[in-house]
Each structure stands twice: as structure tokens, then as C-alpha cells.
Short mmCIF file of C-alpha atoms in Angstrom, two decimals:
data_model
loop_
_atom_site.label_atom_id
_atom_site.label_comp_id
_atom_site.label_asym_id
_atom_site.label_seq_id
_atom_site.Cartn_x
_atom_site.Cartn_y
_atom_site.Cartn_z
CA UNK A 10 -64.03 92.71 180.10
CA UNK A 11 -60.56 93.07 178.55
CA UNK A 12 -58.62 96.33 178.37
CA UNK A 13 -59.19 96.43 174.59
CA UNK A 14 -62.96 96.09 175.07
CA UNK A 15 -62.99 98.82 177.74
CA UNK A 16 -61.03 101.22 175.55
CA UNK A 17 -63.22 100.40 172.56
CA UNK A 18 -66.33 101.01 174.63
CA UNK A 19 -64.91 104.35 175.84
CA UNK A 20 -64.12 105.46 172.29
CA UNK A 21 -67.41 104.15 170.94
CA UNK A 22 -65.61 102.00 168.36
CA UNK A 23 -68.02 99.63 166.52
CA UNK A 24 -67.01 96.02 166.00
CA UNK A 25 -66.79 96.53 162.25
CA UNK A 26 -66.31 99.68 160.22
CA UNK A 27 -69.56 101.01 158.78
CA UNK A 28 -69.71 102.26 155.16
CA UNK A 29 -69.56 106.02 154.76
CA UNK A 30 -72.83 107.81 154.17
CA UNK A 31 -73.47 109.67 150.96
CA UNK A 32 -74.40 112.91 152.69
CA UNK A 33 -71.26 114.98 153.11
CA UNK A 34 -70.68 116.66 156.41
CA UNK A 35 -70.70 120.42 156.03
CA UNK A 36 -67.44 122.11 156.90
CA UNK A 37 -67.54 124.26 160.00
CA UNK A 38 -67.85 127.98 159.50
CA UNK A 39 -64.58 129.56 160.72
CA UNK A 40 -66.44 132.75 161.61
CA UNK A 41 -68.99 131.06 163.84
CA UNK A 42 -68.61 130.98 167.58
CA UNK A 43 -68.22 127.46 169.01
CA UNK A 44 -70.79 126.43 171.59
CA UNK A 45 -69.14 125.73 174.96
CA UNK A 46 -69.51 122.23 176.30
CA UNK A 47 -71.39 123.19 179.43
CA UNK A 48 -74.62 121.69 180.71
CA UNK A 49 -75.72 125.10 181.98
CA UNK A 50 -75.64 126.72 178.52
CA UNK A 51 -78.98 126.61 176.72
CA UNK A 52 -79.92 127.15 173.10
CA UNK A 53 -79.74 130.56 171.52
CA UNK A 54 -82.88 131.84 169.80
CA UNK A 55 -82.41 133.58 166.48
CA UNK A 56 -83.71 137.11 166.23
CA UNK A 57 -86.52 137.58 163.65
CA UNK A 58 -85.55 139.37 160.46
CA UNK A 59 -87.73 142.34 159.53
CA UNK A 60 -89.11 142.32 155.95
CA UNK A 61 -87.71 144.74 153.41
CA UNK A 62 -89.25 148.23 153.53
CA UNK A 63 -90.70 147.78 157.00
CA UNK A 64 -90.20 150.67 159.44
CA UNK A 65 -87.32 150.26 161.80
CA UNK A 66 -88.29 149.12 165.28
CA UNK A 67 -88.09 151.74 168.02
CA UNK A 68 -84.79 151.83 169.88
CA UNK A 69 -84.61 149.91 173.13
CA UNK A 70 -84.99 152.07 176.24
CA UNK A 71 -81.71 153.07 177.78
CA UNK A 72 -81.27 152.11 181.42
CA UNK A 73 -80.57 154.87 183.89
CA UNK A 74 -76.90 155.16 184.82
CA UNK A 75 -75.98 153.29 187.97
CA UNK A 76 -74.63 155.34 190.85
CA UNK A 77 -71.97 152.64 191.31
CA UNK A 78 -70.59 152.97 187.77
CA UNK A 79 -70.55 150.32 185.08
CA UNK A 80 -70.84 146.74 186.27
CA UNK A 81 -69.19 143.84 184.48
CA UNK A 82 -72.22 141.78 183.43
CA UNK A 83 -70.08 138.67 183.13
CA UNK A 84 -69.82 138.70 186.91
CA UNK A 85 -73.61 138.53 187.20
CA UNK A 86 -74.28 135.80 184.65
CA UNK A 87 -73.44 132.15 184.35
CA UNK A 88 -73.88 129.29 186.80
CA UNK A 89 -73.30 130.06 190.45
CA UNK A 90 -71.14 127.01 190.93
CA UNK A 91 -68.76 128.12 188.18
CA UNK A 92 -66.74 129.97 190.80
CA UNK A 93 -63.40 131.31 189.65
CA UNK A 94 -62.52 131.42 185.94
CA UNK A 95 -60.84 128.42 184.47
CA UNK A 96 -57.83 128.39 182.20
CA UNK A 97 -58.29 125.19 180.20
CA UNK A 98 -60.94 122.59 179.42
CA UNK A 99 -61.30 119.71 181.82
CA UNK A 100 -59.23 116.66 181.03
CA UNK A 101 -60.99 113.36 181.65
CA UNK A 102 -58.95 110.33 182.59
CA UNK A 103 -60.49 107.08 181.47
CA UNK A 104 -60.49 104.42 184.21
CA UNK A 105 -58.97 101.85 181.83
CA UNK A 106 -56.09 104.13 180.86
CA UNK A 107 -55.72 105.15 184.50
CA UNK A 108 -55.37 101.51 185.52
CA UNK A 109 -52.84 100.91 182.74
CA UNK A 110 -50.90 103.99 183.81
CA UNK A 111 -50.83 102.83 187.44
CA UNK A 112 -49.75 99.32 186.43
CA UNK A 113 -46.90 100.58 184.23
CA UNK A 114 -45.87 103.02 186.95
CA UNK A 115 -45.51 100.21 189.49
CA UNK A 116 -43.64 98.08 186.95
CA UNK A 117 -41.10 100.82 186.32
CA UNK A 118 -40.56 101.36 190.04
CA UNK A 119 -39.92 97.64 190.47
CA UNK A 120 -37.48 97.62 187.53
CA UNK A 121 -35.70 100.93 188.18
CA UNK A 122 -36.10 101.34 191.93
CA UNK A 123 -32.38 101.49 192.84
CA UNK A 124 -31.58 103.76 189.89
CA UNK A 125 -34.23 106.31 190.88
CA UNK A 126 -32.38 106.89 194.17
CA UNK A 127 -28.90 106.94 192.63
CA UNK A 128 -27.68 110.55 192.98
CA UNK A 129 -24.57 109.83 190.87
CA UNK A 130 -26.65 108.95 187.78
CA UNK A 131 -26.99 111.76 185.27
CA UNK A 132 -30.53 113.07 184.82
CA UNK A 133 -30.44 112.63 181.04
CA UNK A 134 -29.25 109.04 181.43
CA UNK A 135 -32.00 108.30 183.97
CA UNK A 136 -34.61 109.80 181.65
CA UNK A 137 -33.31 107.68 178.77
CA UNK A 138 -33.59 104.48 180.80
CA UNK A 139 -37.09 105.38 181.95
CA UNK A 140 -38.16 105.95 178.33
CA UNK A 141 -36.70 102.61 177.29
CA UNK A 142 -38.50 100.74 180.06
CA UNK A 143 -41.71 102.58 179.21
CA UNK A 144 -41.58 101.46 175.59
CA UNK A 145 -40.86 97.88 176.67
CA UNK A 146 -43.76 97.90 179.13
CA UNK A 147 -46.19 99.26 176.52
CA UNK A 148 -45.19 96.57 174.05
CA UNK A 149 -45.69 93.89 176.72
CA UNK A 150 -49.14 95.25 177.59
CA UNK A 151 -50.25 95.19 173.93
CA UNK A 152 -52.71 97.97 174.66
CA UNK A 153 -54.52 99.30 171.55
CA UNK A 154 -53.84 102.99 172.21
CA UNK A 155 -54.03 105.78 169.72
CA UNK A 156 -50.91 107.82 169.06
CA UNK A 157 -52.15 110.71 171.17
CA UNK A 158 -53.19 108.44 174.07
CA UNK A 159 -49.83 106.69 173.94
CA UNK A 160 -47.88 109.97 173.94
CA UNK A 161 -49.96 111.29 176.82
CA UNK A 162 -49.50 108.06 178.77
CA UNK A 163 -45.72 108.19 178.28
CA UNK A 164 -45.63 111.82 179.41
CA UNK A 165 -47.79 111.13 182.49
CA UNK A 166 -45.74 108.16 183.65
CA UNK A 167 -42.49 110.02 183.01
CA UNK A 168 -43.74 112.93 185.13
CA UNK A 169 -44.75 110.50 187.88
CA UNK A 170 -41.36 108.77 187.89
CA UNK A 171 -38.98 111.70 187.35
CA UNK A 172 -41.11 114.67 188.43
CA UNK A 173 -44.17 115.50 190.49
CA UNK A 174 -46.99 113.99 188.45
CA UNK A 175 -49.63 116.18 186.80
CA UNK A 176 -48.33 119.38 188.43
CA UNK A 177 -44.82 118.90 187.01
CA UNK A 178 -45.47 120.95 183.81
CA UNK A 179 -46.90 123.95 185.69
CA UNK A 180 -44.02 123.88 188.15
CA UNK A 181 -41.80 124.54 185.14
CA UNK A 182 -44.03 127.43 184.03
CA UNK A 183 -42.34 130.72 184.95
CA UNK A 184 -45.68 132.56 184.99
CA UNK A 185 -47.08 130.36 187.78
CA UNK A 186 -46.30 131.61 191.29
CA UNK A 187 -48.46 129.24 193.37
CA UNK A 188 -50.02 125.78 192.95
CA UNK A 189 -52.87 124.64 195.20
CA UNK A 190 -54.04 121.02 195.04
CA UNK A 191 -57.38 120.79 196.85
CA UNK A 192 -58.08 117.23 195.72
CA UNK A 193 -57.38 114.83 192.86
CA UNK A 194 -59.42 116.86 190.34
CA UNK A 195 -59.45 120.30 191.98
CA UNK A 196 -56.26 122.27 191.28
CA UNK A 197 -55.84 126.04 191.40
CA UNK A 198 -52.89 128.04 190.09
CA UNK A 199 -51.85 131.65 190.55
CA UNK A 200 -50.60 133.48 187.49
CA UNK A 201 -49.60 137.15 187.64
CA UNK A 202 -51.37 137.57 190.96
CA UNK A 203 -54.69 136.08 189.78
CA UNK A 204 -56.02 132.79 191.13
CA UNK A 205 -57.76 130.47 188.64
CA UNK A 206 -58.90 126.86 188.56
CA UNK A 207 -57.05 124.68 186.04
CA UNK A 208 -59.23 121.63 185.24
CA UNK A 209 -56.63 120.29 182.78
CA UNK A 210 -54.58 119.12 185.78
CA UNK A 211 -56.05 115.96 187.26
CA UNK A 212 -54.65 113.24 189.49
CA UNK A 213 -55.86 109.66 189.25
CA UNK A 214 -57.12 109.57 192.83
CA UNK A 215 -56.25 110.66 196.35
CA UNK A 216 -53.52 108.00 196.55
CA UNK A 217 -51.87 109.58 193.53
CA UNK A 218 -51.73 112.94 195.30
CA UNK A 219 -50.35 111.22 198.40
CA UNK A 220 -47.54 109.60 196.38
CA UNK A 221 -46.48 112.99 195.04
CA UNK A 222 -46.52 114.45 198.56
CA UNK A 223 -44.44 111.55 199.89
CA UNK A 224 -41.90 112.07 197.13
CA UNK A 225 -41.54 115.78 197.87
CA UNK A 226 -41.34 115.30 201.63
CA UNK A 227 -38.83 112.45 201.52
CA UNK A 228 -36.38 114.51 199.45
CA UNK A 229 -35.77 116.88 202.38
CA UNK A 230 -35.79 114.29 205.16
CA UNK A 231 -39.29 115.08 206.42
CA UNK A 232 -42.17 112.67 207.00
CA UNK A 233 -45.94 112.78 206.81
CA UNK A 234 -48.28 110.11 208.16
CA UNK A 235 -51.29 109.75 210.43
CA UNK A 236 -49.26 110.66 213.51
CA UNK A 237 -47.88 113.79 211.77
CA UNK A 238 -50.48 114.68 209.11
CA UNK A 239 -49.08 118.17 208.41
CA UNK A 240 -45.65 119.03 207.06
CA UNK A 241 -43.64 121.98 205.77
CA UNK A 242 -41.06 121.11 203.15
CA UNK A 243 -39.38 122.59 200.09
CA UNK A 244 -38.54 121.67 196.53
CA UNK A 245 -34.92 121.48 195.33
CA UNK A 246 -35.24 125.01 193.90
CA UNK A 247 -36.33 126.39 197.29
CA UNK A 248 -40.07 126.59 196.58
CA UNK A 249 -42.15 126.38 199.76
CA UNK A 250 -44.35 123.28 200.22
CA UNK A 251 -47.12 122.60 202.72
CA UNK A 252 -49.09 119.36 202.78
CA UNK A 253 -52.01 118.12 204.88
CA UNK A 254 -53.40 114.58 204.69
CA UNK A 255 -56.17 112.58 206.36
CA UNK A 256 -57.56 112.58 208.98
CA UNK A 257 -57.11 116.37 209.04
CA UNK A 258 -57.74 116.95 205.34
CA UNK A 259 -61.38 116.28 204.48
CA UNK A 260 -61.62 115.54 200.76
CA UNK A 261 -57.86 115.94 200.34
CA UNK A 262 -54.96 115.42 200.53
CA UNK A 263 -54.13 119.15 200.27
CA UNK A 264 -50.87 120.35 198.72
CA UNK A 265 -49.79 123.99 198.48
CA UNK A 266 -46.61 125.03 196.69
CA UNK A 267 -45.33 128.61 196.74
CA UNK A 268 -42.98 128.76 193.76
CA UNK A 269 -39.73 130.68 193.87
CA UNK A 270 -37.95 131.76 190.75
CA UNK A 271 -34.82 129.83 189.84
CA UNK A 272 -33.24 133.24 189.24
CA UNK A 273 -34.02 135.27 192.40
CA UNK A 274 -35.54 138.70 191.88
CA UNK A 275 -33.22 141.64 192.33
CA UNK A 276 -33.97 145.20 193.33
CA UNK A 277 -34.11 146.24 189.67
CA UNK A 278 -36.92 143.72 189.14
CA UNK A 279 -38.92 145.15 192.05
CA UNK A 280 -38.51 148.66 190.60
CA UNK A 281 -39.65 147.43 187.20
CA UNK A 282 -42.69 145.73 188.74
CA UNK A 283 -43.59 148.89 190.64
CA UNK A 284 -43.14 147.38 194.10
CA UNK A 285 -40.50 150.02 194.83
CA UNK A 286 -39.14 153.11 193.13
CA UNK A 287 -35.53 154.17 192.70
CA UNK A 288 -35.51 156.55 195.68
CA UNK A 289 -37.01 154.12 198.17
CA UNK A 290 -34.70 151.34 196.91
CA UNK A 291 -31.69 153.60 197.44
CA UNK A 292 -32.94 154.47 200.92
CA UNK A 293 -33.40 150.80 201.89
CA UNK A 294 -29.95 149.93 200.57
CA UNK A 295 -28.45 152.66 202.77
CA UNK A 296 -30.36 151.31 205.78
CA UNK A 297 -28.94 147.80 205.25
CA UNK A 298 -25.40 149.07 204.71
CA UNK A 299 -25.82 151.27 207.80
CA UNK A 300 -26.61 148.18 209.91
CA UNK A 301 -30.15 149.14 210.88
CA UNK A 302 -32.47 146.44 212.23
CA UNK A 303 -35.30 145.98 209.73
CA UNK A 304 -38.65 144.18 210.05
CA UNK A 305 -40.46 143.21 206.83
CA UNK A 306 -44.19 143.11 207.55
CA UNK A 307 -47.08 141.91 205.42
CA UNK A 308 -49.90 139.46 204.97
CA UNK A 309 -49.81 136.02 203.43
CA UNK A 310 -48.53 135.99 199.85
CA UNK A 311 -47.46 139.64 199.82
CA UNK A 312 -43.83 138.86 198.95
CA UNK A 313 -42.15 139.18 202.35
CA UNK A 314 -39.58 136.47 201.66
CA UNK A 315 -38.82 137.92 198.22
CA UNK A 316 -38.21 141.38 199.67
CA UNK A 317 -36.18 139.90 202.53
CA UNK A 318 -34.01 138.16 199.94
CA UNK A 319 -33.53 141.45 198.07
CA UNK A 320 -32.65 143.35 201.25
CA UNK A 321 -30.22 140.60 202.27
CA UNK A 322 -28.46 140.98 198.93
CA UNK A 323 -27.38 144.47 200.05
CA UNK A 324 -25.28 143.00 202.89
CA UNK A 325 -21.57 143.35 202.08
CA UNK A 326 -19.90 140.16 200.94
CA UNK A 327 -17.17 140.36 203.62
CA UNK A 328 -19.65 139.85 206.48
CA UNK A 329 -20.62 136.53 208.09
CA UNK A 330 -24.34 135.92 207.53
CA UNK A 331 -26.37 133.24 209.30
CA UNK A 332 -29.91 132.53 208.09
CA UNK A 333 -32.51 130.68 210.20
CA UNK A 334 -35.64 129.27 208.52
CA UNK A 335 -38.26 126.58 208.87
CA UNK A 336 -37.53 125.46 205.31
CA UNK A 337 -34.65 126.99 203.40
CA UNK A 338 -35.97 129.63 201.01
CA UNK A 339 -33.51 132.52 201.04
CA UNK A 340 -31.03 132.52 198.17
CA UNK A 341 -28.06 134.66 199.13
CA UNK A 342 -25.04 134.89 196.87
CA UNK A 343 -22.51 136.28 199.32
CA UNK A 344 -19.44 134.18 200.00
CA UNK A 345 -19.85 133.74 203.76
CA UNK A 346 -23.41 132.47 204.31
CA UNK A 347 -24.45 129.74 206.75
CA UNK A 348 -28.02 128.40 206.47
CA UNK A 349 -29.79 126.72 209.39
CA UNK A 350 -33.08 124.85 209.06
CA UNK A 351 -35.42 123.71 211.83
CA UNK A 352 -36.26 120.03 212.30
CA UNK A 353 -39.56 118.46 213.42
CA UNK A 354 -39.80 115.69 215.99
CA UNK A 355 -39.29 112.10 214.91
CA UNK A 356 -41.76 109.25 215.21
CA UNK A 357 -41.02 108.95 218.93
CA UNK A 358 -41.69 112.67 219.45
CA UNK A 359 -38.03 113.47 220.05
CA UNK A 360 -35.30 115.36 218.25
CA UNK A 361 -37.25 118.54 217.49
CA UNK A 362 -35.13 121.63 216.84
CA UNK A 363 -37.16 124.85 216.78
CA UNK A 364 -36.43 128.25 215.28
CA UNK A 365 -35.86 129.55 218.79
CA UNK A 366 -33.19 126.91 219.42
CA UNK A 367 -31.44 127.91 216.22
CA UNK A 368 -31.59 131.64 216.99
CA UNK A 369 -30.00 130.98 220.38
CA UNK A 370 -27.31 128.91 218.71
CA UNK A 371 -26.48 131.59 216.15
CA UNK A 372 -25.34 133.88 218.98
CA UNK A 373 -22.48 131.40 219.60
CA UNK A 374 -21.45 131.33 215.93
CA UNK A 375 -20.01 134.86 215.79
CA UNK A 376 -22.48 136.27 213.25
CA UNK A 377 -22.20 139.71 211.66
CA UNK A 378 -25.82 139.49 210.48
CA UNK A 379 -28.70 137.30 211.61
CA UNK A 380 -31.51 136.79 209.11
CA UNK A 381 -34.58 134.95 210.43
CA UNK A 382 -37.04 133.87 207.75
CA UNK A 383 -40.08 134.57 209.93
CA UNK A 384 -40.82 135.25 213.59
CA UNK A 385 -43.97 133.38 214.54
CA UNK A 386 -43.40 132.35 218.16
CA UNK A 387 -41.11 132.85 221.16
CA UNK A 388 -38.05 133.34 218.94
CA UNK A 389 -39.14 136.98 218.67
CA UNK A 390 -37.75 137.57 222.19
CA UNK A 391 -34.39 136.06 221.30
CA UNK A 392 -34.33 138.06 218.08
CA UNK A 393 -34.95 141.33 219.95
CA UNK A 394 -32.27 140.48 222.48
CA UNK A 395 -29.82 139.79 219.66
CA UNK A 396 -30.63 143.14 218.06
CA UNK A 397 -30.01 144.85 221.41
CA UNK A 398 -26.73 143.08 222.20
CA UNK A 399 -24.45 144.08 219.37
CA UNK A 400 -25.92 142.15 216.43
CA UNK A 401 -26.94 145.22 214.48
CA UNK A 402 -28.25 144.90 210.94
CA UNK A 403 -30.47 141.90 211.66
CA UNK A 404 -33.46 141.16 209.43
CA UNK A 405 -36.69 139.21 209.85
CA UNK A 406 -40.32 139.10 208.72
CA UNK A 407 -43.62 139.07 210.59
CA UNK A 408 -47.25 138.65 209.57
CA UNK A 409 -49.26 141.85 210.04
CA UNK A 410 -51.32 144.38 208.11
CA UNK A 411 -49.64 147.64 209.10
CA UNK A 412 -46.46 148.87 210.84
CA UNK A 413 -48.41 149.50 214.04
CA UNK A 414 -49.89 146.00 213.88
CA UNK A 415 -46.37 144.61 213.37
CA UNK A 416 -45.29 146.00 216.74
CA UNK A 417 -48.42 144.64 218.42
CA UNK A 418 -47.80 141.21 216.93
CA UNK A 419 -44.18 141.23 218.08
CA UNK A 420 -45.41 142.02 221.59
CA UNK A 421 -47.68 138.97 221.45
CA UNK A 422 -44.90 136.75 220.10
CA UNK A 423 -42.56 137.84 222.89
CA UNK A 424 -45.18 136.82 225.46
CA UNK A 425 -45.30 133.39 223.76
CA UNK A 426 -41.72 132.83 224.93
CA UNK A 427 -43.16 131.88 228.33
CA UNK A 428 -41.92 134.80 230.39
CA UNK A 429 -44.37 137.02 232.25
CA UNK A 430 -42.82 140.31 231.14
CA UNK A 431 -44.55 143.66 231.67
CA UNK A 432 -45.85 145.26 228.51
CA UNK A 433 -43.76 148.39 229.02
CA UNK A 434 -40.55 146.35 229.20
CA UNK A 435 -41.44 144.61 225.95
CA UNK A 436 -42.19 147.91 224.23
CA UNK A 437 -38.93 149.41 225.43
CA UNK A 438 -37.13 146.42 223.94
CA UNK A 439 -39.00 146.88 220.67
CA UNK A 440 -38.38 150.62 220.44
CA UNK A 441 -34.66 150.24 221.05
CA UNK A 442 -34.16 147.15 218.88
CA UNK A 443 -36.21 147.85 215.73
CA UNK A 444 -35.18 150.78 213.53
CA UNK A 445 -37.33 150.35 210.43
CA UNK A 446 -40.53 148.56 209.36
CA UNK A 447 -41.20 147.89 205.67
CA UNK A 448 -44.87 147.11 205.02
CA UNK A 449 -45.94 145.04 202.01
CA UNK A 450 -49.50 144.82 200.71
CA UNK A 451 -51.09 142.74 197.98
CA UNK A 452 -53.46 145.11 196.19
CA UNK A 453 -56.74 144.19 194.50
CA UNK A 454 -55.14 144.29 191.03
CA UNK A 455 -52.87 141.38 192.02
CA UNK A 456 -49.70 143.47 192.39
CA UNK A 457 -47.54 143.44 195.51
CA UNK A 458 -46.43 146.90 196.62
CA UNK A 459 -44.45 148.39 199.46
CA UNK A 460 -47.01 150.72 201.05
CA UNK A 461 -45.11 151.96 204.14
CA UNK A 462 -41.48 152.50 205.06
CA UNK A 463 -41.75 153.55 208.68
CA UNK A 464 -39.17 154.62 211.25
CA UNK A 465 -39.46 153.47 214.87
CA UNK A 466 -38.50 156.61 216.78
CA UNK A 467 -38.82 155.60 220.44
CA UNK A 468 -41.20 155.73 223.38
CA UNK A 469 -43.56 158.50 224.42
CA UNK A 470 -45.14 157.42 227.65
CA UNK A 471 -46.56 153.93 227.06
CA UNK A 472 -46.72 154.23 223.28
CA UNK A 473 -44.06 153.51 220.65
CA UNK A 474 -43.87 156.44 218.24
CA UNK A 475 -43.69 155.77 214.51
CA UNK A 476 -42.91 158.10 211.62
CA UNK A 477 -43.69 157.26 207.98
CA UNK A 478 -40.77 158.03 205.67
CA UNK A 479 -42.42 156.70 202.48
CA UNK A 480 -46.12 156.07 201.79
CA UNK A 481 -47.94 154.59 198.82
CA UNK A 482 -50.02 157.16 196.93
CA UNK A 483 -53.49 155.61 196.82
CA UNK A 484 -54.95 158.99 195.80
CA UNK A 485 -53.61 158.48 192.26
CA UNK A 486 -56.54 156.13 191.59
CA UNK A 487 -56.72 153.24 189.13
CA UNK A 488 -56.65 152.95 185.34
CA UNK A 489 -59.55 151.55 183.25
CA UNK A 490 -58.19 148.02 183.72
CA UNK A 491 -58.21 148.33 187.51
CA UNK A 492 -54.45 148.73 188.00
CA UNK A 493 -53.26 151.15 190.66
CA UNK A 494 -51.52 154.23 189.26
CA UNK A 495 -49.92 155.34 192.52
CA UNK A 496 -46.29 154.95 193.55
CA UNK A 497 -44.33 154.97 196.75
CA UNK A 498 -43.81 158.63 197.66
CA UNK A 499 -41.63 160.26 200.34
CA UNK A 500 -43.53 162.09 203.04
CA UNK A 501 -40.90 164.85 203.23
CA UNK A 502 -39.74 163.81 206.71
CA UNK A 503 -36.07 163.06 207.21
CA UNK A 504 -35.53 160.11 209.57
CA UNK A 505 -33.74 160.55 212.86
CA UNK A 506 -31.23 157.82 212.00
CA UNK A 507 -29.97 159.84 209.00
CA UNK A 508 -27.05 161.03 211.14
CA UNK A 509 -26.28 157.41 212.06
CA UNK A 510 -26.14 156.57 208.36
CA UNK A 511 -23.87 159.55 207.76
CA UNK A 512 -21.46 158.17 210.40
CA UNK A 513 -21.13 155.09 208.15
CA UNK A 514 -20.36 157.29 205.17
CA UNK A 515 -23.88 156.97 203.74
CA UNK A 516 -25.11 160.43 202.85
CA UNK A 517 -28.65 160.71 201.54
CA UNK A 518 -29.38 163.99 199.81
CA UNK A 519 -32.58 165.98 200.24
CA UNK A 520 -33.87 164.69 196.90
CA UNK A 521 -34.50 161.27 198.51
CA UNK A 522 -36.92 162.72 201.06
CA UNK A 523 -38.47 165.57 199.07
CA UNK A 524 -42.16 164.96 198.42
CA UNK A 525 -43.23 165.27 194.78
CA UNK A 526 -46.54 166.41 193.37
CA UNK A 527 -48.99 163.53 193.69
CA UNK A 528 -51.09 162.41 190.77
CA UNK A 529 -54.46 164.11 190.69
#
């Protein structure tokens, strides 16, 4: 069967046009509600109309109030397999058009292969040449496509050649913060803290997803194959990328992209979003300028890297800053910044450079500040030693759910360095090295808030003593839309290191630490 016959069969086009019928088609009522195209939705029965003059039916009995408050009935109805809400209708890719798209894609790669890798070629010029070759290829194919199908085909192939395929448009969407590809036709996006399925984004097949992953990974000198089926990478704008392929990914490949804004968030943005308030932001700025060692703690997706980037922006521009990361994400604008990135092993299993190797090397580079993107292994020991040996003002992040858990996790990470150290020795290192822990939490309304700013005071026996300086006011409750009304409030306790800050000329008045009346 020819391509024309397949497309005609898909569109239901008859071999010859049939004469129009005499019965006009009624125009749709603009006030009517369209019926969703869902196999689970049944017909709606019309309510009987009471005759004129008939007594009104008795009112329906009112259900007793629930002790749990009002329940959103939409959460209790609908098909079980519907899962999370969707944002757009599903887009179906016809196999014939998919084959044509794949064929034209390969043709353009054969024709423009060297140009696609030419870094000296202007992006606009490359896009113009791709468009020209696309038009030539479509004319040569002589495919009977409608105007909309042709425009969509051109856009899809252009995204495949110059961008990242079907996910390219949402990567340009500023409202999207995360993209999760769970399969060729199963894509989730996070907008404003809420995760939804977007069925309008569909790949041709698993190989199409794999080609996009290969393109992303190759741009940063990484590789992914059967011998190394997992990879961490980044996009040119710094967005974090993780990919997993077969044989580890069942039903995949899986692609997760944590988007970072092209214009990094500043402290004013965090205050506007409610993550911080003016007093706590001023306090954190003084802590950075006063060269305190700060740990940013939080769960996955709570905004640790964003806050670390904001705190790093407080570092004076005349200091030498060295950043160490798995994949470069921090975007510092100071003049003297050196960025180091770890490297995985090659095909032969050699050449690996770990975060710990880089942290050790930074000590020989005469740093004023060391900023480690995340401590997740034995590099925690080297980081603590650096904090205790004259490299004050260092910053890092750690995965944990509370300031106390952050210290426990750091203990575990130090033990992963391979040294059989007594627990008390590790805790003494922690208590003397870490000055402040900033805890981030992603709340149920989708917002990311700083919930604790906690001082590490020292040791009492076998226990590290902590003192909360700021706490999030959960007692303020939530509004009718489920958003938290509370803010970060001072506890009224002045930290012990306030005198150390004063020695650096950083005087914090009592108004910073004075507790205010909490919302009732």
C-alpha cells in the first residue's frame, strides 16, 4: 500500500467526492458543554420536566456533615486509571506520517551531518538551511499532506534536528520546572509545583527517546550504552539531566530533566515567592559575609541547588571561589570563579574522577571559598576537614528531612570514606566545622519554603546541640485554596556566633531576632 493510500485510509477519504446531502447540519450550540472523548464517560439522562401547576417535588435530603470537612467529589469520581490530571488532549501520531518523519529526518542528517556539528555556524543560518532541506525533501516525497499535517511535520523534524524532539517546546516554557519522560507516550511535567501528565507530547517509539538522550549526553562528553546504562548530564543552560536505558529501564528509556531558569533566581525572588522573608534573608547574607560554614538540607526537588546559588551570590566578588559538582549547575556571577566537574569512567573502566578527588584537589588551588554541589559519599569527610583547616565560609548541600537528620546523614557519609572512625570523633568534627543548617521543605501546596534556620552550638556529652533561630509558622493554617499562610518567624533566640559576625563588622539588631505575633 502506498503512502497516499495509507494517509487516505487514515483520514477516511473516499475515492471520489460524494454529493452533499440536502439536510443541513445544525450549528453547535455555543452554550452547550462538549462531551469529552473518553471511553469511560457514559450517556447523560435528561431529568423529567414536571407539568405546569404540579406541586414542587420535596427537597432532597441533606447529608450529614462529614467530620473530615468537605471532600472534593472530583477526587472520588472518574476512572481509576485516569491517575493524575492531564493538561492537553492526547496527540496521535499516524504510523504513515511517523515513517515519513523518520525518513526525512535521516535524509537531513545525511545531507547536513557536518553542518550540525559545526560550532562556528550561526544558529539562524543553520535553521535556515534545515528549513530549505526540509522543503526540498517534502517536494521529493510528493506526500499528499494537509497544510496542518505539513506544518506539524516540519516543526517535529526541526525540533528533532536542532532541538530535543517533542520535549523541545516545553523546555522553552518558563512555567515548566521538570520534565519526566517515562516512555515514548508517557510524559509528565511539573508546573508551579504540580505534577501532571501531558499526553500532547509523544515520541515515535523508544528509539526516538534514545536518540534524544544520546544527543543530550554527547553534548557534555558523557556516554550511555549497555555497559553504562545510567548517566547524569546537563543541558547547555545548566538544567540537570538523568537518563536510564535498557536493560535497567523496563518500558523506557527514562529521561528526567530538572530545568533551571536562564535567569537565575535572586534573593528578592525567594522573598517574593515566600520561601524566605526579609529578616531571614538579611540574616543569611550576614552569615555568608561572616564566613560561616553553611549546610543546605532538604529532600529531592525542594530547591537546595537554587538556594545554594542564592547564598553563593552573597560571597564578595574579590574572593576566589571554587565549585565542585557532578554536573555543572551553579551559576555564579562573581569575577573569580573556577568550576570543577566530575568525570565517569570510560569504556575500559578507567579515568574516573570523583567528587572526593576534586575536593582534595581544591585544597591545592588556594581557594577562599569551596562550594560543593552535594555531599553524597566520602567527600563529606574531606569537606569537614576543609572547613576545620582554615577554609571558612564553605557551602554544600545534603539530602535530609530535618537539621538533626542532616547531621546524622553527614555522619553516615563520613563513614563511607572508608575510615573506621569513632562516632564521637565524627560528631566533634561536625560540631566544630558546621555553623548553620538551612532546612528546605516542599509543602503540600507545591511551594518550597525554608522551614528551619538552625545553629550548631557544640557538643553536650555524646550529642550535638542545635538551636533553631528561625522556624516556619505552620500554626497559621492554610487558605481555602490549600496554600499555607505561615511565614518564617524568628524564635527570639540570638545565635552564639552573633559576636563572631560583629567582629566582621556585621551587626544584626534585635529586630532581626525578635519574635512577632503569630497568625491565629
